[in-house]
Amino acid sequence: MTHIKDINLKFDKKEITTILGRFCSGKSTLLRINQFIRETSKGKIFLINEEIIRTNLIFVLKIGMVFQQFI
């Protein structure tokens, strides 16, 4: 089952953004991938035009998230 496919997002600096969607639409999956809690099956993640990889997690520290239910 594919939750997320061909997604591109752009956020402005110092802006609070929420992600809304239907049940099982991939919201939590997107956030978990972004925080390296879950691996991607394919594709890459870029932040400020730089690929985020496990060895370059400094960018991930700039992103916060709040779980609806704790893991």
Short mmCIF file of N, CA and C in Angstrom, two decimals:
data_model
loop_
_atom_site.label_atom_id
_atom_site.label_comp_id
_atom_site.label_asym_id
_atom_site.label_seq_id
_atom_site.Cartn_x
_atom_site.Cartn_y
_atom_site.Cartn_z
N MET A 1 0.83 -1.18 0.00
CA MET A 1 0.00 0.00 0.00
C MET A 1 0.88 1.24 0.00
N THR A 2 0.66 2.14 -0.93
CA THR A 2 1.42 3.38 -1.01
C THR A 2 0.69 4.47 -0.25
N HIS A 3 1.37 5.04 0.73
CA HIS A 3 0.77 6.14 1.48
C HIS A 3 1.11 7.48 0.86
N ILE A 4 2.35 7.63 0.42
CA ILE A 4 2.82 8.91 -0.09
C ILE A 4 3.51 8.66 -1.42
N LYS A 5 3.17 9.46 -2.42
CA LYS A 5 3.79 9.31 -3.73
C LYS A 5 3.91 10.69 -4.38
N ASP A 6 5.07 10.97 -4.93
CA ASP A 6 5.32 12.22 -5.65
C ASP A 6 4.87 13.45 -4.87
N ILE A 7 5.50 13.67 -3.73
CA ILE A 7 5.13 14.80 -2.90
C ILE A 7 6.28 15.80 -2.83
N ASN A 8 5.95 17.06 -2.97
CA ASN A 8 6.90 18.16 -2.83
C ASN A 8 6.26 19.20 -1.92
N LEU A 9 6.97 19.61 -0.89
CA LEU A 9 6.45 20.60 0.04
C LEU A 9 7.45 21.73 0.18
N LYS A 10 6.96 22.93 0.37
CA LYS A 10 7.83 24.08 0.60
C LYS A 10 7.24 24.88 1.76
N PHE A 11 8.08 25.16 2.75
CA PHE A 11 7.66 25.91 3.92
C PHE A 11 8.53 27.15 4.05
N ASP A 12 7.95 28.22 4.52
CA ASP A 12 8.70 29.45 4.75
C ASP A 12 9.35 29.40 6.13
N LYS A 13 10.47 30.13 6.26
CA LYS A 13 11.17 30.19 7.54
C LYS A 13 10.27 30.82 8.60
N LYS A 14 10.47 30.41 9.82
CA LYS A 14 9.75 30.94 10.99
C LYS A 14 8.24 30.86 10.81
N GLU A 15 7.78 29.82 10.19
CA GLU A 15 6.36 29.61 9.96
C GLU A 15 5.94 28.30 10.61
N ILE A 16 4.82 28.31 11.29
CA ILE A 16 4.27 27.08 11.86
C ILE A 16 3.33 26.48 10.83
N THR A 17 3.52 25.21 10.54
CA THR A 17 2.73 24.53 9.51
C THR A 17 2.07 23.30 10.11
N THR A 18 0.83 23.07 9.74
CA THR A 18 0.14 21.85 10.14
C THR A 18 -0.12 21.00 8.91
N ILE A 19 -0.16 19.71 9.13
CA ILE A 19 -0.47 18.77 8.04
C ILE A 19 -1.79 18.10 8.39
N LEU A 20 -2.78 18.33 7.55
CA LEU A 20 -4.12 17.79 7.77
C LEU A 20 -4.47 16.83 6.65
N GLY A 21 -5.27 15.84 6.95
CA GLY A 21 -5.69 14.90 5.92
C GLY A 21 -6.61 13.84 6.49
N ARG A 22 -7.14 13.05 5.61
CA ARG A 22 -8.05 11.99 5.99
C ARG A 22 -7.32 10.88 6.73
N PHE A 23 -8.06 10.03 7.38
CA PHE A 23 -7.53 8.86 8.08
C PHE A 23 -6.73 8.00 7.10
N CYS A 24 -5.55 7.58 7.50
CA CYS A 24 -4.67 6.72 6.69
C CYS A 24 -4.23 7.37 5.38
N SER A 25 -4.07 8.68 5.38
CA SER A 25 -3.64 9.36 4.15
C SER A 25 -2.13 9.57 4.09
N GLY A 26 -1.39 9.22 5.16
CA GLY A 26 0.07 9.30 5.13
C GLY A 26 0.66 10.45 5.93
N LYS A 27 -0.13 11.15 6.71
CA LYS A 27 0.38 12.28 7.49
C LYS A 27 1.48 11.85 8.45
N SER A 28 1.19 10.85 9.26
CA SER A 28 2.17 10.37 10.24
C SER A 28 3.38 9.75 9.55
N THR A 29 3.15 9.05 8.46
CA THR A 29 4.25 8.45 7.70
C THR A 29 5.20 9.53 7.21
N LEU A 30 4.65 10.61 6.67
CA LEU A 30 5.47 11.72 6.19
C LEU A 30 6.33 12.29 7.31
N LEU A 31 5.75 12.50 8.47
CA LEU A 31 6.50 13.06 9.59
C LEU A 31 7.55 12.08 10.12
N ARG A 32 7.20 10.81 10.17
CA ARG A 32 8.16 9.81 10.67
C ARG A 32 9.34 9.65 9.72
N ILE A 33 9.09 9.70 8.43
CA ILE A 33 10.19 9.64 7.46
C ILE A 33 11.08 10.86 7.62
N ASN A 34 10.48 12.01 7.79
CA ASN A 34 11.24 13.25 7.93
C ASN A 34 12.12 13.26 9.18
N GLN A 35 11.71 12.56 10.21
CA GLN A 35 12.48 12.49 11.45
C GLN A 35 13.33 11.22 11.54
N PHE A 36 13.40 10.45 10.47
CA PHE A 36 14.15 9.19 10.41
C PHE A 36 13.65 8.17 11.43
N ILE A 37 12.38 8.26 11.81
CA ILE A 37 11.77 7.23 12.64
C ILE A 37 11.35 6.07 11.75
N ARG A 38 11.11 6.36 10.49
CA ARG A 38 10.73 5.35 9.51
C ARG A 38 11.55 5.58 8.24
N GLU A 39 11.98 4.50 7.60
CA GLU A 39 12.77 4.59 6.37
C GLU A 39 11.87 4.79 5.15
N THR A 40 12.40 5.42 4.13
CA THR A 40 11.67 5.52 2.87
C THR A 40 11.91 4.26 2.06
N SER A 41 10.94 3.88 1.25
CA SER A 41 11.13 2.72 0.37
C SER A 41 11.90 3.13 -0.88
N LYS A 42 11.75 4.37 -1.28
CA LYS A 42 12.54 4.95 -2.37
C LYS A 42 12.38 6.46 -2.33
N GLY A 43 13.25 7.14 -3.00
CA GLY A 43 13.20 8.60 -3.02
C GLY A 43 14.18 9.22 -2.04
N LYS A 44 14.22 10.53 -2.03
CA LYS A 44 15.15 11.27 -1.18
C LYS A 44 14.42 12.41 -0.49
N ILE A 45 15.00 12.88 0.61
CA ILE A 45 14.46 14.00 1.35
C ILE A 45 15.47 15.14 1.27
N PHE A 46 15.00 16.32 0.90
CA PHE A 46 15.86 17.49 0.82
C PHE A 46 15.33 18.57 1.75
N LEU A 47 16.23 19.28 2.41
CA LEU A 47 15.88 20.42 3.24
C LEU A 47 16.88 21.51 2.93
N ILE A 48 16.38 22.67 2.57
CA ILE A 48 17.20 23.80 2.17
C ILE A 48 18.17 23.37 1.06
N ASN A 49 17.61 22.69 0.06
CA ASN A 49 18.35 22.23 -1.12
C ASN A 49 19.49 21.27 -0.81
N GLU A 50 19.49 20.67 0.36
CA GLU A 50 20.53 19.70 0.72
C GLU A 50 19.86 18.39 1.12
N GLU A 51 20.38 17.29 0.58
CA GLU A 51 19.79 15.99 0.90
C GLU A 51 20.03 15.65 2.37
N ILE A 52 18.97 15.21 3.02
CA ILE A 52 19.09 14.79 4.41
C ILE A 52 19.40 13.31 4.43
N ILE A 53 20.51 12.96 5.04
CA ILE A 53 20.89 11.56 5.21
C ILE A 53 21.21 11.36 6.69
N ARG A 54 21.27 10.12 7.11
CA ARG A 54 21.49 9.83 8.54
C ARG A 54 22.76 10.47 9.09
N THR A 55 23.76 10.68 8.25
CA THR A 55 25.00 11.28 8.74
C THR A 55 24.93 12.80 8.79
N ASN A 56 23.84 13.38 8.32
CA ASN A 56 23.69 14.83 8.29
C ASN A 56 22.37 15.21 8.97
N LEU A 57 22.23 14.86 10.22
CA LEU A 57 20.97 15.05 10.93
C LEU A 57 20.81 16.44 11.54
N ILE A 58 21.77 17.34 11.36
CA ILE A 58 21.67 18.67 11.95
C ILE A 58 20.42 19.39 11.47
N PHE A 59 20.01 19.15 10.21
CA PHE A 59 18.80 19.79 9.70
C PHE A 59 17.55 19.25 10.38
N VAL A 60 17.54 17.97 10.70
CA VAL A 60 16.38 17.35 11.33
C VAL A 60 16.13 17.97 12.70
N LEU A 61 17.17 18.41 13.37
CA LEU A 61 17.01 19.02 14.69
C LEU A 61 16.25 20.33 14.63
N LYS A 62 16.12 20.92 13.46
CA LYS A 62 15.41 22.19 13.30
C LYS A 62 13.91 21.99 13.08
N ILE A 63 13.47 20.75 13.01
CA ILE A 63 12.07 20.45 12.74
C ILE A 63 11.47 19.77 13.96
N GLY A 64 10.35 20.26 14.43
CA GLY A 64 9.68 19.66 15.58
C GLY A 64 8.37 19.03 15.17
N MET A 65 7.95 18.08 15.96
CA MET A 65 6.66 17.44 15.70
C MET A 65 6.07 16.96 17.01
N VAL A 66 4.74 16.88 17.05
CA VAL A 66 4.03 16.40 18.22
C VAL A 66 3.14 15.25 17.77
N PHE A 67 3.31 14.09 18.38
CA PHE A 67 2.49 12.93 18.04
C PHE A 67 1.12 13.05 18.71
N GLN A 68 0.10 12.62 18.01
CA GLN A 68 -1.23 12.55 18.60
C GLN A 68 -1.26 11.45 19.64
N GLN A 69 -0.62 10.32 19.32
CA GLN A 69 -0.47 9.22 20.26
C GLN A 69 1.01 8.90 20.35
N PHE A 70 1.50 8.69 21.55
CA PHE A 70 2.91 8.39 21.71
C PHE A 70 3.22 7.01 21.16
N ILE A 71 4.39 6.87 20.56
CA ILE A 71 4.79 5.61 19.94
C ILE A 71 5.19 4.62 21.01
#
